[in-house]
CSV table of C-alpha atoms in Angstrom, one decimal:
chain,number,residue,atom,x,y,z
J,1,UNK,CA,29.8,13.7,-23.9
J,2,UNK,CA,29.1,10.3,-24.9
J,3,UNK,CA,27.7,9.4,-21.7
J,4,UNK,CA,25.7,12.3,-21.3
J,5,UNK,CA,23.9,11.5,-24.7
J,6,UNK,CA,23.2,8.1,-23.9
J,7,UNK,CA,21.9,8.5,-20.3
J,8,UNK,CA,19.2,11.2,-22.1
J,9,UNK,CA,18.2,8.9,-24.8
J,10,UNK,CA,17.9,5.9,-21.9
J,11,UNK,CA,16.1,8.6,-19.9
J,12,UNK,CA,13.8,9.9,-23.2
J,13,UNK,CA,13.1,6.0,-23.7
J,14,UNK,CA,11.9,5.5,-20.5
J,15,UNK,CA,9.4,8.3,-20.2
J,16,UNK,CA,8.2,7.4,-23.8
J,17,UNK,CA,7.5,3.8,-22.6
J,18,UNK,CA,5.6,4.9,-19.6
J,19,UNK,CA,3.8,7.3,-21.5
J,20,UNK,CA,2.5,4.9,-24.1
J,21,UNK,CA,2.1,1.9,-21.1
J,22,UNK,CA,-0.2,4.6,-19.9
J,23,UNK,CA,-1.9,5.1,-23.0
J,24,UNK,CA,-2.4,1.7,-23.5
J,25,UNK,CA,-3.9,1.3,-19.7
J,26,UNK,CA,-6.4,4.4,-20.3
J,27,UNK,CA,-7.2,2.7,-24.2
J,28,UNK,CA,-7.8,-0.5,-22.3
J,29,UNK,CA,-10.0,0.4,-19.4
J,30,UNK,CA,-12.3,2.4,-21.9
J,31,UNK,CA,-12.9,-0.5,-23.8
J,32,UNK,CA,-13.8,-2.6,-21.2
J,33,UNK,CA,-16.0,0.3,-19.5
J,34,UNK,CA,-15.1,0.6,-15.9
J,35,UNK,CA,-12.1,0.8,-13.7
J,36,UNK,CA,-10.8,-2.1,-11.8
J,37,UNK,CA,-9.6,-0.9,-8.8
J,38,UNK,CA,-7.2,-2.7,-6.2
J,39,UNK,CA,-8.6,-1.6,-2.7
J,40,UNK,CA,-7.7,-2.9,0.8
J,41,UNK,CA,-9.5,-6.2,2.3
J,42,UNK,CA,-11.0,-4.1,4.9
J,43,UNK,CA,-9.3,-0.6,6.8
J,44,UNK,CA,-11.9,1.8,8.1
J,45,UNK,CA,-11.7,5.2,6.8
J,46,UNK,CA,-9.9,3.7,3.8
J,47,UNK,CA,-11.7,0.7,2.1
J,48,UNK,CA,-14.6,-0.7,4.1
J,49,UNK,CA,-18.1,-2.4,2.9
J,50,UNK,CA,-20.9,-0.8,5.1
J,51,UNK,CA,-23.8,-3.4,5.7
J,52,UNK,CA,-25.6,-3.1,2.2
J,53,UNK,CA,-22.1,-3.9,0.6
J,54,UNK,CA,-21.3,-0.5,-0.6
J,55,UNK,CA,-17.4,0.4,-0.6
J,56,UNK,CA,-16.7,3.2,1.4
J,57,UNK,CA,-13.7,5.3,2.3
J,58,UNK,CA,-10.7,7.6,1.4
J,59,UNK,CA,-8.9,4.6,-1.0
J,60,UNK,CA,-12.6,4.5,-2.8
J,61,UNK,CA,-12.8,7.6,-3.5
J,62,UNK,CA,-10.0,7.8,-5.3
J,63,UNK,CA,-11.0,5.3,-7.5
J,64,UNK,CA,-14.9,6.8,-8.1
J,65,UNK,CA,-12.5,10.0,-8.6
J,66,UNK,CA,-10.6,8.1,-11.8
J,67,UNK,CA,-14.0,6.6,-12.9
J,68,UNK,CA,-15.7,9.9,-12.5
J,69,UNK,CA,-12.6,11.7,-14.7
J,70,UNK,CA,-12.4,9.0,-17.3
J,71,UNK,CA,-16.3,8.1,-17.6
J,72,UNK,CA,-17.9,11.1,-16.1
J,73,UNK,CA,-19.5,8.6,-14.2
J,74,UNK,CA,-18.2,7.4,-10.6
J,75,UNK,CA,-20.1,4.5,-10.7
J,76,UNK,CA,-18.0,2.9,-13.3
J,77,UNK,CA,-15.8,0.8,-11.2
J,78,UNK,CA,-15.1,-2.5,-9.8
J,79,UNK,CA,-13.1,-3.0,-6.6
J,80,UNK,CA,-10.9,-5.8,-5.9
J,81,UNK,CA,-10.2,-6.5,-2.2
J,82,UNK,CA,-6.3,-7.2,-2.3
J,83,UNK,CA,-3.5,-8.3,0.8
J,84,UNK,CA,-0.3,-6.2,0.7
J,85,UNK,CA,0.8,-9.4,-0.5
J,86,UNK,CA,-1.6,-9.0,-3.6
J,87,UNK,CA,-1.6,-5.9,-4.5
J,88,UNK,CA,1.3,-5.3,-6.9
J,89,UNK,CA,1.2,-8.6,-8.5
J,90,UNK,CA,-2.2,-7.8,-9.4
J,91,UNK,CA,-1.2,-4.5,-10.7
J,92,UNK,CA,1.8,-5.8,-12.8
J,93,UNK,CA,-0.4,-8.6,-14.1
J,94,UNK,CA,-3.2,-6.6,-15.6
J,95,UNK,CA,-5.8,-7.6,-13.0
J,96,UNK,CA,-6.4,-4.4,-11.6
J,97,UNK,CA,-5.9,-0.9,-13.9
J,98,UNK,CA,-5.4,0.8,-10.6
J,99,UNK,CA,-4.1,0.3,-7.0
J,100,UNK,CA,-5.6,2.6,-4.2
J,101,UNK,CA,-4.6,1.1,-1.1
J,102,UNK,CA,-2.2,1.8,2.2
J,103,UNK,CA,0.9,1.3,0.0
J,104,UNK,CA,4.1,2.6,1.1
J,105,UNK,CA,6.0,5.0,-1.9
J,106,UNK,CA,9.8,3.8,-1.9
J,107,UNK,CA,12.6,4.6,-4.3
J,108,UNK,CA,12.7,0.4,-4.8
J,109,UNK,CA,9.3,0.2,-5.8
J,110,UNK,CA,9.2,3.2,-7.8
J,111,UNK,CA,12.1,1.7,-10.1
J,112,UNK,CA,12.1,-1.7,-9.5
J,113,UNK,CA,8.3,-3.0,-10.0
J,114,UNK,CA,7.7,-1.3,-12.9
J,115,UNK,CA,4.6,0.6,-11.5
J,116,UNK,CA,4.4,4.5,-11.8
J,117,UNK,CA,3.6,6.0,-8.0
J,118,UNK,CA,0.6,9.0,-9.0
J,119,UNK,CA,1.4,10.8,-5.8
J,120,UNK,CA,0.5,10.7,-1.9
J,121,UNK,CA,-3.0,10.9,-0.4
J,122,UNK,CA,-1.9,10.2,3.4
J,123,UNK,CA,1.2,10.3,5.5
J,124,UNK,CA,0.9,8.1,8.5
J,125,UNK,CA,3.6,6.5,11.1
J,126,UNK,CA,3.8,3.5,13.5
J,127,UNK,CA,4.1,2.1,16.9
J,128,UNK,CA,3.7,-0.6,19.0
J,129,UNK,CA,0.2,-1.6,20.7
J,130,UNK,CA,0.7,-3.9,23.8
J,131,UNK,CA,-0.9,-4.9,26.7
J,132,UNK,CA,-1.2,-2.2,29.6
J,133,UNK,CA,-1.0,-4.9,31.7
J,134,UNK,CA,3.2,-5.5,31.2
J,135,UNK,CA,4.2,-2.2,31.9
J,136,UNK,CA,6.0,-0.9,29.2
J,137,UNK,CA,5.9,2.4,28.7
J,138,UNK,CA,8.2,3.1,26.1
J,139,UNK,CA,9.4,1.0,22.7
J,140,UNK,CA,12.7,0.8,23.9
J,141,UNK,CA,11.8,-1.6,26.6
J,142,UNK,CA,10.8,-4.3,23.9
J,143,UNK,CA,14.0,-5.8,23.6
J,144,UNK,CA,13.6,-9.3,23.2
J,145,UNK,CA,10.1,-9.1,22.5
J,146,UNK,CA,7.8,-10.9,19.9
J,147,UNK,CA,6.2,-8.6,17.5
J,148,UNK,CA,3.7,-9.5,15.4
J,149,UNK,CA,3.8,-7.6,11.6
J,150,UNK,CA,1.6,-7.7,8.5
J,151,UNK,CA,3.6,-9.5,6.2
J,152,UNK,CA,4.2,-7.5,2.7
J,153,UNK,CA,4.6,-4.4,4.1
J,154,UNK,CA,7.6,-1.6,4.8
J,155,UNK,CA,6.4,-2.4,8.7
J,156,UNK,CA,8.8,-5.3,8.4
J,157,UNK,CA,11.6,-3.0,7.5
J,158,UNK,CA,11.1,-0.1,9.6
J,159,UNK,CA,10.5,-2.4,12.3
J,160,UNK,CA,14.0,-4.1,11.6
J,161,UNK,CA,15.5,-0.9,11.0
J,162,UNK,CA,14.4,0.1,14.7
J,163,UNK,CA,15.5,-3.0,16.7
J,164,UNK,CA,18.7,-2.5,14.9
J,165,UNK,CA,19.6,0.9,15.5
J,166,UNK,CA,18.5,1.0,18.9
J,167,UNK,CA,21.2,-2.2,19.6
J,168,UNK,CA,17.5,-4.8,20.6
J,169,UNK,CA,16.4,-8.1,19.0
J,170,UNK,CA,12.8,-9.5,18.7
J,171,UNK,CA,11.1,-12.3,17.4
J,172,UNK,CA,9.0,-11.3,14.2
J,173,UNK,CA,5.8,-13.1,13.7
J,174,UNK,CA,4.1,-12.0,10.2
J,175,UNK,CA,0.2,-12.5,10.0
J,176,UNK,CA,-1.8,-12.1,6.6
J,177,UNK,CA,-4.6,-9.7,8.5
J,178,UNK,CA,-4.7,-8.1,11.6
J,179,UNK,CA,-6.8,-8.7,14.3
J,180,UNK,CA,-8.8,-6.3,15.9
J,181,UNK,CA,-7.5,-4.4,18.9
J,182,UNK,CA,-8.3,-5.9,22.2
J,183,UNK,CA,-9.8,-3.5,24.9
J,184,UNK,CA,-7.1,-3.9,27.2
J,185,UNK,CA,-3.9,-2.2,24.8
J,186,UNK,CA,-2.5,1.0,24.7
J,187,UNK,CA,-0.2,2.2,21.7
J,188,UNK,CA,3.2,3.4,22.7
């Protein structure tokens, strides 16, 4: 019974701390007069700038919606383009108020980073992009392949899990920013 009371008290304390932390962030946002929103460094459909420098995409729309909810004005937002490696540090340090960019919600991130995930706005999956000329038709034919992976993402873990589960090996090459798809490539 004592253990149950201790667990209940701990949960209540964490919930209260989270509420106080969120209230502090909202107060700070209102005080400065805009939402500082972390977005990707440019993923079409999610967060990119057009030829006039205006941000657009679903992640940008989330930022605008929050600004509209807080200020009644969807233009009261400043965008901070962040890489996958920079995103959590920027949010934890207070450099940004809100992170709206490709970020997988995992149990580890939800519990150990001190962040609050608000909800899912997009589901995706993963595949391997290969040159058509090598004649690969299945990911199971990639044993021993060199795989380019964006650094700081759950994709690194997922690729490793895939290769281990299929008793295959690969050589990872991590890149900070992905290059554009070549014309002679196929997604398998």
